Coordinates of N, CA and C in Angstrom, one line a residue:
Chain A
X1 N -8.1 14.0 10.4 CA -7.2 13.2 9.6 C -7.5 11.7 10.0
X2 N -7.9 10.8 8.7 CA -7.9 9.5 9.1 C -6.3 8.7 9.6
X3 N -6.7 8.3 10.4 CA -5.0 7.2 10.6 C -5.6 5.6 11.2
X4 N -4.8 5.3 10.1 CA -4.9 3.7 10.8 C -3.5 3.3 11.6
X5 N -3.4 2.8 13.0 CA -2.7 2.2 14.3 C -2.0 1.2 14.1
X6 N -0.9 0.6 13.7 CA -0.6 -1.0 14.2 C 0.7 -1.4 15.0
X7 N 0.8 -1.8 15.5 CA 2.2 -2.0 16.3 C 2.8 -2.5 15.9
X8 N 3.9 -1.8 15.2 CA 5.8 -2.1 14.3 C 5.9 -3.2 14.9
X9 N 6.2 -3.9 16.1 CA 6.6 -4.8 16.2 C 8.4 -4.8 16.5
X10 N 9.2 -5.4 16.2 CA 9.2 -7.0 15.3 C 8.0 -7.8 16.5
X11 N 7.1 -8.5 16.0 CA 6.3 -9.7 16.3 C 6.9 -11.0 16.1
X12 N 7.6 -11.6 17.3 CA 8.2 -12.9 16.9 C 7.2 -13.6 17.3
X13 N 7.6 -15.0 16.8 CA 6.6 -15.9 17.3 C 7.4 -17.3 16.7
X14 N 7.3 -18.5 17.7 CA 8.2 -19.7 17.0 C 6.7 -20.4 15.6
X15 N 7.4 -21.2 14.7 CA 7.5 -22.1 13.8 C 5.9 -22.8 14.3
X16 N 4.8 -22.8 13.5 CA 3.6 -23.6 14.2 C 3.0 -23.1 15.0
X17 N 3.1 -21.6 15.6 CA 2.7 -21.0 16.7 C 1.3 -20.2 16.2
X18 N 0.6 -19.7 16.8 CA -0.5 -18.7 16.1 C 0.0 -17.0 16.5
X19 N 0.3 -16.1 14.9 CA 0.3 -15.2 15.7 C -0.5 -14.0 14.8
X20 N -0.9 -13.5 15.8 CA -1.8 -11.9 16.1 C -1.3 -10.9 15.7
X21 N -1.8 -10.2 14.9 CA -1.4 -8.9 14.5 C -2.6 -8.4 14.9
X22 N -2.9 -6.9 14.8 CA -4.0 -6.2 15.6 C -4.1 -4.8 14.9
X23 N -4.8 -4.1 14.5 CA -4.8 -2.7 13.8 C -6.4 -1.8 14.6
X24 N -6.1 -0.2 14.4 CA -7.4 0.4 14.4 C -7.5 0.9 13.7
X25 N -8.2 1.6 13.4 CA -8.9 3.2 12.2 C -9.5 3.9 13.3
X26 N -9.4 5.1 12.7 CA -9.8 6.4 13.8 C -11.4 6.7 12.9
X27 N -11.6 6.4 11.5 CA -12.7 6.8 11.0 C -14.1 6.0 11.6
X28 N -14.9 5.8 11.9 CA -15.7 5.4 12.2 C -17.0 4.6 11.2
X29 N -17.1 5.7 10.1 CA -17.5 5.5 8.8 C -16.8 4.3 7.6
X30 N -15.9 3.8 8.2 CA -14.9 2.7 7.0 C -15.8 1.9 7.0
X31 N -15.3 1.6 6.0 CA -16.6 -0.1 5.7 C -15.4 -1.4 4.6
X32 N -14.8 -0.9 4.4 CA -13.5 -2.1 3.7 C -12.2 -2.4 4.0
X33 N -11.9 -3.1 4.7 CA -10.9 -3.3 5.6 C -10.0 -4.5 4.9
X34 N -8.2 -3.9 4.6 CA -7.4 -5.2 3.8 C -6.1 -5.3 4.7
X35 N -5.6 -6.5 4.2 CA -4.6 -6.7 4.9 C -3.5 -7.2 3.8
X36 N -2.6 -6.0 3.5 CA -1.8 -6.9 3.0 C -0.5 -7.8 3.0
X37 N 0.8 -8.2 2.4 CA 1.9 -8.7 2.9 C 2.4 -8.2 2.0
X38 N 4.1 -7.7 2.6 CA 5.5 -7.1 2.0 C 6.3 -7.5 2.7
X39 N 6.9 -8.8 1.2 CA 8.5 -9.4 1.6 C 9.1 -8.0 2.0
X40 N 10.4 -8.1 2.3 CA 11.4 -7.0 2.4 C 12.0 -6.9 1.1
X41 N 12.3 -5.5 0.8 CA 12.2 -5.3 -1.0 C 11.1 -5.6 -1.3
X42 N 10.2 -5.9 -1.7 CA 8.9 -6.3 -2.5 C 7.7 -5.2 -2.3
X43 N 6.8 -5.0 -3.2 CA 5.8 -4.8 -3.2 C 4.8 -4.9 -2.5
X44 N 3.3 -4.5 -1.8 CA 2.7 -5.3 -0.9 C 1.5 -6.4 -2.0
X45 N 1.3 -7.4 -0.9 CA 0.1 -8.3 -2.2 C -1.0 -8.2 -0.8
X46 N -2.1 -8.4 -1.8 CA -3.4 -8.3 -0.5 C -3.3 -10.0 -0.7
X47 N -3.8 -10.0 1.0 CA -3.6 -11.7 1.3 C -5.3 -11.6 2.0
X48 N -5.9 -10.3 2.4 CA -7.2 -10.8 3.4 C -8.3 -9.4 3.3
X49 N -9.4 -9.4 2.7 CA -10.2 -8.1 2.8 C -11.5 -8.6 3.9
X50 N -12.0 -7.9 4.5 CA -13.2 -8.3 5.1 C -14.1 -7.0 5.5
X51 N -15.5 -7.3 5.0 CA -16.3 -5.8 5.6 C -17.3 -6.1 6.3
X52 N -17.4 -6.5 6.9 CA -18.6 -7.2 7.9 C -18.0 -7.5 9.4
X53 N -18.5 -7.6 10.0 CA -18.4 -7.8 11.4 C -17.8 -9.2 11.6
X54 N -17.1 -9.6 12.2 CA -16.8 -11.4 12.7 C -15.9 -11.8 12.2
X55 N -15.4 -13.3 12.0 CA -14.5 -13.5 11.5 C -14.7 -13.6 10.1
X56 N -13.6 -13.9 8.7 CA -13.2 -14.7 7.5 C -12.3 -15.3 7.7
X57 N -12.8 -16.3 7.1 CA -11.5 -17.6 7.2 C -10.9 -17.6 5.7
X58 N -9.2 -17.7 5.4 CA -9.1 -18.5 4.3 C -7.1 -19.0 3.8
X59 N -7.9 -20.1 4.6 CA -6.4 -21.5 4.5 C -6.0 -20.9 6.2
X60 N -4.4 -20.9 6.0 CA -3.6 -20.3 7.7 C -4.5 -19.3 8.0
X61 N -5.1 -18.2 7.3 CA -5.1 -16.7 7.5 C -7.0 -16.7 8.3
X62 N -7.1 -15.5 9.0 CA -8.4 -15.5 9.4 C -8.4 -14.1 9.6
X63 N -9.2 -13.4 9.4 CA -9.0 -11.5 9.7 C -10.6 -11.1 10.6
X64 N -10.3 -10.7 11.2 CA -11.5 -10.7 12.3 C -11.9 -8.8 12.5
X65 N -13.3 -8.0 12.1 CA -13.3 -7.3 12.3 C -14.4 -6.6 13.5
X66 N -14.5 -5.6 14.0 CA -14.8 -5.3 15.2 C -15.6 -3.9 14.8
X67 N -16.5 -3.3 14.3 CA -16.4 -1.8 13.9 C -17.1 -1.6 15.1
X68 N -17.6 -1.8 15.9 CA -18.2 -0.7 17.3 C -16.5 -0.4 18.1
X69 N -15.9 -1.5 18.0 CA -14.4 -1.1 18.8 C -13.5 -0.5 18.0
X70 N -13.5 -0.5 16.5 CA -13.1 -0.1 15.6 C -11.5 -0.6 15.1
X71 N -11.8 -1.8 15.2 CA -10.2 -3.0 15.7 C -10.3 -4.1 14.5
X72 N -9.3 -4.3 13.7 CA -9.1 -5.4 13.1 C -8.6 -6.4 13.2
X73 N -8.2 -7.4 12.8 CA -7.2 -8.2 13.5 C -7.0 -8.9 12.4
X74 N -5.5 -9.8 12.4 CA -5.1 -10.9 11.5 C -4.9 -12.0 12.1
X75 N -4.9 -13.1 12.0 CA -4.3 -14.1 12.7 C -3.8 -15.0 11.3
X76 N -2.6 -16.0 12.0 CA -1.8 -16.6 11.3 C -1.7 -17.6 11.7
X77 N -2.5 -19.0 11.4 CA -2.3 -20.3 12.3 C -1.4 -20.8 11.9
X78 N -0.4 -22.1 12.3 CA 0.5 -22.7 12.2 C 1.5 -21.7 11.6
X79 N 2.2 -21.0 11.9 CA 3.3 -20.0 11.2 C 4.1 -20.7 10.6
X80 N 4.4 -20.4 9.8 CA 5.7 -20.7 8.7 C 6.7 -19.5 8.6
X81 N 8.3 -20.0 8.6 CA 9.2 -19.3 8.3 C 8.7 -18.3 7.1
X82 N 7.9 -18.7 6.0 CA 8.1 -18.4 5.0 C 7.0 -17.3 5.1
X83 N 6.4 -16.8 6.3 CA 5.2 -15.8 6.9 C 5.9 -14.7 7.5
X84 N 7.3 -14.4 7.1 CA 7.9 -13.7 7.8 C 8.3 -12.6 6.6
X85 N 7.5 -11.9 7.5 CA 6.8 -10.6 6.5 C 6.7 -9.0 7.4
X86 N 6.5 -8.2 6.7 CA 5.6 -6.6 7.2 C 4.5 -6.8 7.1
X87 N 3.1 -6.9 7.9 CA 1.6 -7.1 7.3 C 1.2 -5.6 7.9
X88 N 0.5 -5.0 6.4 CA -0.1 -3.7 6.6 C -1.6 -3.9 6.5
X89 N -1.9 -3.2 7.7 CA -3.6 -3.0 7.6 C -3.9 -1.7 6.4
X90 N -4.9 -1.4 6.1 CA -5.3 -0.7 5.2 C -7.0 -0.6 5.5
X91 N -7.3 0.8 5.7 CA -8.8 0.8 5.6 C -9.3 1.7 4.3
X92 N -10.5 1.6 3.4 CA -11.0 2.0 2.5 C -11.2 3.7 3.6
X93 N -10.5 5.0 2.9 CA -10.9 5.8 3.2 C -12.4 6.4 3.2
X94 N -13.0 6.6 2.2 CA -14.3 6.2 2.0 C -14.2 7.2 0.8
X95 N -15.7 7.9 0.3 CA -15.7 9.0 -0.8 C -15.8 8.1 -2.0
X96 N -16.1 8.8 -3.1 CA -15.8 8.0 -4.0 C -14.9 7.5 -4.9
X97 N -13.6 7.7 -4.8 CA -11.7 7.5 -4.8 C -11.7 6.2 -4.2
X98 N -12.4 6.2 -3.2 CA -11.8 5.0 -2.6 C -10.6 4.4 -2.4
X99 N -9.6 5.8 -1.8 CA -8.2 5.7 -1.3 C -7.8 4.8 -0.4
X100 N -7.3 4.2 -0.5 CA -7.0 3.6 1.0 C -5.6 4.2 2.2
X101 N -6.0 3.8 3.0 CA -4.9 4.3 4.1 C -4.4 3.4 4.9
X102 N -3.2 3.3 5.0 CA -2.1 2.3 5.0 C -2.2 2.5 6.5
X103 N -1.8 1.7 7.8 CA -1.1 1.5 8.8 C 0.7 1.3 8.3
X104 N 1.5 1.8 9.6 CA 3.0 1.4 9.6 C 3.0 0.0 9.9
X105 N 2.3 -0.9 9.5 CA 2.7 -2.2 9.1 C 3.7 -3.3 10.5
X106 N 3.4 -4.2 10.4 CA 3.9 -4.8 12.1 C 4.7 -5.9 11.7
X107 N 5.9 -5.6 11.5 CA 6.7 -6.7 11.1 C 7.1 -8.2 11.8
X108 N 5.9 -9.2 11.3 CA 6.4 -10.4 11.4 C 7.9 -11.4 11.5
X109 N 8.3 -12.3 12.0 CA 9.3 -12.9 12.1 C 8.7 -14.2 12.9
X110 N 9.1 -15.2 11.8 CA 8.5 -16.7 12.6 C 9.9 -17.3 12.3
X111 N 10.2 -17.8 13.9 CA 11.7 -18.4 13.7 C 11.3 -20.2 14.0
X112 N 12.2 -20.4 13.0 CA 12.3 -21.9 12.8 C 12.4 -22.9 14.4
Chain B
X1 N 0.8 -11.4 -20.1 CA -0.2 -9.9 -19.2 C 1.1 -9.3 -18.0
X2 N 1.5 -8.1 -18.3 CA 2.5 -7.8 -17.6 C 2.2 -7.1 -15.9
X3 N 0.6 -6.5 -16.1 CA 0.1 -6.2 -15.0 C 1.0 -4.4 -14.8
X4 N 1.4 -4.1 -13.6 CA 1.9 -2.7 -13.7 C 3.2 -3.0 -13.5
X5 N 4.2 -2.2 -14.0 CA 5.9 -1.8 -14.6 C 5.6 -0.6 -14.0
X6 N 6.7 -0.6 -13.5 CA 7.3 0.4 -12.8 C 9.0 0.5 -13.8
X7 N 9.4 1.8 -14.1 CA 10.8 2.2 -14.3 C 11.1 3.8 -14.0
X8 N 12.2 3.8 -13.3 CA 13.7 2.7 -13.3 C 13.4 2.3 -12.2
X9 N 14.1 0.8 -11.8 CA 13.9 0.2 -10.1 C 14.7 1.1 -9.0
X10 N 16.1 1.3 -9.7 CA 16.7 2.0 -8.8 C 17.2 3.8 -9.1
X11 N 17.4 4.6 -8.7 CA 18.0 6.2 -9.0 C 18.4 6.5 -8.2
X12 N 19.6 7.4 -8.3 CA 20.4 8.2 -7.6 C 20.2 9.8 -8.6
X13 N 19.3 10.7 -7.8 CA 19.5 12.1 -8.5 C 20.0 13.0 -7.4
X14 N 20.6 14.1 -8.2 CA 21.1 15.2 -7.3 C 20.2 16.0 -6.8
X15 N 20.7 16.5 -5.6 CA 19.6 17.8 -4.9 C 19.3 18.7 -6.3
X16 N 18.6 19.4 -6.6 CA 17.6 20.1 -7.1 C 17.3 19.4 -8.7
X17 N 18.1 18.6 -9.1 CA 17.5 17.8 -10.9 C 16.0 17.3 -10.8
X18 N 15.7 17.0 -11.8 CA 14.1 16.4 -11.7 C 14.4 15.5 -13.0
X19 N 13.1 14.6 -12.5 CA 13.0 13.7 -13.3 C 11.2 12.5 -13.2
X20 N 11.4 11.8 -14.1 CA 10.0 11.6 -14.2 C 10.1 9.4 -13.8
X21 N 9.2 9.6 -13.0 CA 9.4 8.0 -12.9 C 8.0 7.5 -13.6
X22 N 8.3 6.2 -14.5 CA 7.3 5.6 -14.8 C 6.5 4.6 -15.0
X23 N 4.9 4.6 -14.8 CA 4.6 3.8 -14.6 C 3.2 3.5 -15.7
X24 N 3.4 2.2 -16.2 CA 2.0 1.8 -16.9 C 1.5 0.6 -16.4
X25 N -0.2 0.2 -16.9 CA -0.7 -1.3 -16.9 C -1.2 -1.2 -18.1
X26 N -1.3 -2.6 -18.2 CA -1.9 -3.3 -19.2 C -3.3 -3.7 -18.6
X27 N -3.7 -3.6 -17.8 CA -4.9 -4.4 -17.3 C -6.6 -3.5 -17.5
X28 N -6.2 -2.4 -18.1 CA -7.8 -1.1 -18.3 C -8.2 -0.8 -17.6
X29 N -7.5 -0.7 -16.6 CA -7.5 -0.4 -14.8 C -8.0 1.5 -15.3
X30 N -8.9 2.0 -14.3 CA -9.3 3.6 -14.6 C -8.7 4.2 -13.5
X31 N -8.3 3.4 -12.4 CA -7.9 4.0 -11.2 C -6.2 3.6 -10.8
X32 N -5.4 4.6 -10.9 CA -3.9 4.3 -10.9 C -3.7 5.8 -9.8
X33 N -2.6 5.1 -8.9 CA -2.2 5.8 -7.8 C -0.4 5.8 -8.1
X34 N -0.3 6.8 -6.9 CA 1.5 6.9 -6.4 C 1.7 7.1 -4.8
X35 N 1.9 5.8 -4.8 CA 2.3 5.9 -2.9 C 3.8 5.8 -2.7
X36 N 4.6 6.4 -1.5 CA 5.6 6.7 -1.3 C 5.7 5.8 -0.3
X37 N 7.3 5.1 0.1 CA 7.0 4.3 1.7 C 8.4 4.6 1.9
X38 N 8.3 5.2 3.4 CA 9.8 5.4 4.2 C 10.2 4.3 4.7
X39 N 11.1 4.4 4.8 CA 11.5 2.9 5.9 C 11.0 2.8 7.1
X40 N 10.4 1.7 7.4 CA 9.5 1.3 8.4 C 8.2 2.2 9.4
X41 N 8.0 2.6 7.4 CA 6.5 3.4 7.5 C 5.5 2.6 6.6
X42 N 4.4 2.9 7.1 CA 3.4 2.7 5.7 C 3.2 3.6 4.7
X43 N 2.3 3.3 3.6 CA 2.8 3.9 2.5 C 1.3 5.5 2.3
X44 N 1.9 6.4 1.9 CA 1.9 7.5 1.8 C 1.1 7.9 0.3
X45 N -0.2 8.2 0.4 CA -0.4 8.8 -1.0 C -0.1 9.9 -1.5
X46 N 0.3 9.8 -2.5 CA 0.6 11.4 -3.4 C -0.3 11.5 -4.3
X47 N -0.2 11.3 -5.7 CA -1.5 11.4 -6.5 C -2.5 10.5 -6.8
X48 N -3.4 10.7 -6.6 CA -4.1 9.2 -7.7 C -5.4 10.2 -9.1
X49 N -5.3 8.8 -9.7 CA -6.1 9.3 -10.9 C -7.3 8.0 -11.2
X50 N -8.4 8.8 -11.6 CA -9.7 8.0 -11.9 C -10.1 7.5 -12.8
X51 N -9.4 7.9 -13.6 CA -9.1 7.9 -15.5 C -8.3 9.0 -16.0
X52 N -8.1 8.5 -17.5 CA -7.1 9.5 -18.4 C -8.0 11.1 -18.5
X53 N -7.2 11.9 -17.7 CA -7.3 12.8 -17.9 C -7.6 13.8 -16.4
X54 N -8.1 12.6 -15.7 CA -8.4 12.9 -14.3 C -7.3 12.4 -13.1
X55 N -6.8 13.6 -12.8 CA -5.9 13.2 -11.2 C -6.0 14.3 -10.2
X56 N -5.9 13.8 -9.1 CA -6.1 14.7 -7.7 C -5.1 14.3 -6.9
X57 N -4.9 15.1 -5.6 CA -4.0 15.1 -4.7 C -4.1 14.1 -3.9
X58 N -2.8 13.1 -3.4 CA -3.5 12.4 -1.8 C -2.9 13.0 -1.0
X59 N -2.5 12.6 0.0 CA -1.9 13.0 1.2 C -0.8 13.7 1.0
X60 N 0.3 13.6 0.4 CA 1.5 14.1 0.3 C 2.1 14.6 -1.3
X61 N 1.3 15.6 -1.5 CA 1.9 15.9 -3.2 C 2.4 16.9 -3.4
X62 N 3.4 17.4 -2.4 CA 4.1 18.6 -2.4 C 5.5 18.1 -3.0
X63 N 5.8 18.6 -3.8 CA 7.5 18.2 -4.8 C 7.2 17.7 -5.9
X64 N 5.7 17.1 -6.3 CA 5.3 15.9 -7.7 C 4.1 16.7 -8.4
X65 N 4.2 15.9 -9.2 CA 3.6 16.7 -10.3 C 3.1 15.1 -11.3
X66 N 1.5 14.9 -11.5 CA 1.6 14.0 -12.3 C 0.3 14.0 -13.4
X67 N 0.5 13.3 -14.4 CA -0.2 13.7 -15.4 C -0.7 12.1 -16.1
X68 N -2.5 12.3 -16.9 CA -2.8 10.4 -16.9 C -3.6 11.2 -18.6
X69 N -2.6 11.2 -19.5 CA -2.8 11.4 -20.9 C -3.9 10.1 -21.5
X70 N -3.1 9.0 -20.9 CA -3.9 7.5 -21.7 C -4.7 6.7 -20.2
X71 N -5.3 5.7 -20.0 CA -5.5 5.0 -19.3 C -4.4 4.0 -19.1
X72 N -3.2 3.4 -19.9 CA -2.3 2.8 -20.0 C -1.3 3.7 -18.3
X73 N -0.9 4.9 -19.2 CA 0.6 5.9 -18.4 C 0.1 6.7 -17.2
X74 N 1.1 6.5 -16.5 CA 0.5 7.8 -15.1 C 1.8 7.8 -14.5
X75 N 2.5 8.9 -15.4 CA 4.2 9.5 -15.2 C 3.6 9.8 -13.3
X76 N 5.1 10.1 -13.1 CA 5.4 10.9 -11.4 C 6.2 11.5 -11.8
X77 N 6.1 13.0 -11.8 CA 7.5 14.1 -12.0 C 7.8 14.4 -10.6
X78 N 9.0 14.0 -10.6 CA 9.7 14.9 -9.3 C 10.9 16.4 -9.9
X79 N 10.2 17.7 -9.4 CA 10.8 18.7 -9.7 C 11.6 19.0 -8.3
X80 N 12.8 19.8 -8.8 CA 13.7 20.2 -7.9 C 14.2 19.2 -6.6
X81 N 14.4 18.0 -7.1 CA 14.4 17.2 -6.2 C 15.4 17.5 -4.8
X82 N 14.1 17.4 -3.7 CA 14.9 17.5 -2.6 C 15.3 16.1 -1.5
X83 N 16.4 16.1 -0.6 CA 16.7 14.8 0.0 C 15.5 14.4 0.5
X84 N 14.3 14.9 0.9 CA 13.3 14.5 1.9 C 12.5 13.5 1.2
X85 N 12.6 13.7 -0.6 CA 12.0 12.8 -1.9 C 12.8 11.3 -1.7
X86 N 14.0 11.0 -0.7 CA 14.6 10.0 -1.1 C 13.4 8.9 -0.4
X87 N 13.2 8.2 -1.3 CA 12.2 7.1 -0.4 C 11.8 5.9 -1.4
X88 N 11.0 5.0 -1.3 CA 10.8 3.8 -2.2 C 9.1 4.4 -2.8
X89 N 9.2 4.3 -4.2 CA 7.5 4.3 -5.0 C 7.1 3.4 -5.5
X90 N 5.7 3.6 -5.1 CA 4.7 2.5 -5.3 C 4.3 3.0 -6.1
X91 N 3.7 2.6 -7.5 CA 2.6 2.9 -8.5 C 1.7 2.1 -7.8
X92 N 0.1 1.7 -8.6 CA -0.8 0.6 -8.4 C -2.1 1.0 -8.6
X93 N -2.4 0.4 -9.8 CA -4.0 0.4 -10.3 C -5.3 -0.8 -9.3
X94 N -6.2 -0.4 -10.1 CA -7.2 -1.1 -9.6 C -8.5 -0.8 -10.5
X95 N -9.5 -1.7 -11.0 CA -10.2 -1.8 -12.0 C -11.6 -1.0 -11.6
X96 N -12.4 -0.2 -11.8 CA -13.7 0.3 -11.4 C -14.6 -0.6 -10.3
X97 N -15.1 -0.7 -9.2 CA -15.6 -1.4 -8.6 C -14.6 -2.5 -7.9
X98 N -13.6 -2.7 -8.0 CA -12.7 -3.7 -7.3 C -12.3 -2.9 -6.4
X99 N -11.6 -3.4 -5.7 CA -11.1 -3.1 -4.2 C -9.5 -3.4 -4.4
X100 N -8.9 -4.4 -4.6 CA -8.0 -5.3 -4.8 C -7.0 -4.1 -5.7
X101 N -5.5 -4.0 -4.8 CA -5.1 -2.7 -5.3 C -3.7 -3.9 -6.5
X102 N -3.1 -3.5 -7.3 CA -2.4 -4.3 -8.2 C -1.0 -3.2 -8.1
X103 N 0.1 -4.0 -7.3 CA 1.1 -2.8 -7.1 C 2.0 -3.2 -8.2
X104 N 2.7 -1.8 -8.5 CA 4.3 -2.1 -9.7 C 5.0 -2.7 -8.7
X105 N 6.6 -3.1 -9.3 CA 7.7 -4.0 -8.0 C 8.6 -2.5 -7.8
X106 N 7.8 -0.8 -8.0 CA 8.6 0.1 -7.1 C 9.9 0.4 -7.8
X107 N 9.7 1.9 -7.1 CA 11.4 2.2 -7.8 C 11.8 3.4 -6.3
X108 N 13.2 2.5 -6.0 CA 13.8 2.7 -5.2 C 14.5 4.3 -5.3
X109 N 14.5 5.5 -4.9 CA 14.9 6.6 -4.9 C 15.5 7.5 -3.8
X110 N 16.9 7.7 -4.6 CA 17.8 8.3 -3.2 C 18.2 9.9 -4.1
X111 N 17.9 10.5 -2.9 CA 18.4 12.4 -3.5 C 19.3 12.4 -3.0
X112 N 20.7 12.8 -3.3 CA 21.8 13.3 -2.9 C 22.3 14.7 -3.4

């Protein structure tokens, strides 16, 4: 069984702070890795995909992947109240469906 | 461009009724899914489909039943609805070769 890891959290962190979210996959074979955001009530929106090793940058957000340790990561520079969110990792299952598999999501809180 | 609709947002059905939730896009998306999300879980696949006419099982498609007549519709039947069905649904397409998943805004579901 594929599973993807992330720690629920709540993840506080103050206003301007940088903060870390962190995920694994047990698959070894993944190669598409997303990150998305869910206000409470809402839908998730993808905010960060990356399939290559190292970092991507784009604006606050930077997602950094690892496949020999099999670890993703999110970072959030300068936090905004308004970043206060569930962020779910998601790895491309693989096959040709290209299902993805959700993590329990690490809920964010950036306090003012 | 309405993207994917989801109805009804919210329901209250009784233990064993059934009923059908649904969901369309407008976007010619071939690949449309149905993910379930518990509270302070990540989300759960039940069926997805590849195009009209094609659908398969994901992770959790015991109680549902679903059917992709058009490229447009990809109903979710819930038969004999039991309390363990009470949870929030995701619909969410995605175009051939994209990655980038496009979710409905969910329909909230309580079995009593």
């Amino acid at each position: 069984q594929k599973e993807v890891e992330q720690n629920s959290g709540p993840l506080s962190v103050p206003e301007g702070a940088i903060a870390s979210l962190n995920c694994t996959y047990s698959d070894r074979g993944s190669q598409s890795f997303f990150w998305y955001r869910q206000y409470s009530g809402k839908s998730p929106e993808l905010i960060m995909s990356i399939y290559s090793n190292g970092d991507k940058e784009d604006g606050r957000f930077t997602a950094q992947l690892n496949k020999a340790s099999q670890y993703v990561s999110l970072l959030i520079r300068d936090s905004q109240p308004s970043d206060s969110a569930t962020y779910l990792c998601a790895v491309n299952g693989g096959g040709s469906q290209g299902n993805l598999i959700f993590g329990k999501g690490t809920k964010l809180s950036v306090k003012p | 461009n309405a993207g994917v609709t989801q109805t009804p947002k919210f329901h209250i059905l009784k233990i064993g009724q059934s009923m059908t939730l649904q969901c369309t896009q407008d976007m010619n998306h071939n690949y449309m899914y149905w993910y379930r999300q518990d509270p302070g879980m990540g989300l759960k696949l039940i069926y997805y489909s590849v195009g009209a006419g094609i659908t398969d099982k994901g992770e959790v498609p015991n109680g549902y039943n679903v059917s992709r007549s058009t490229t447009e519709d990809f109903p979710l039947r819930l038969e004999l609805a039991a309390p363990s069905q009470t949870s929030v649904y995701f619909c969410a397409s995605r175009p051939t070769g994209g990655e980038k998943l496009f979710f409905g805004s969910g329909t909230q579901l309580s079995v009593l």
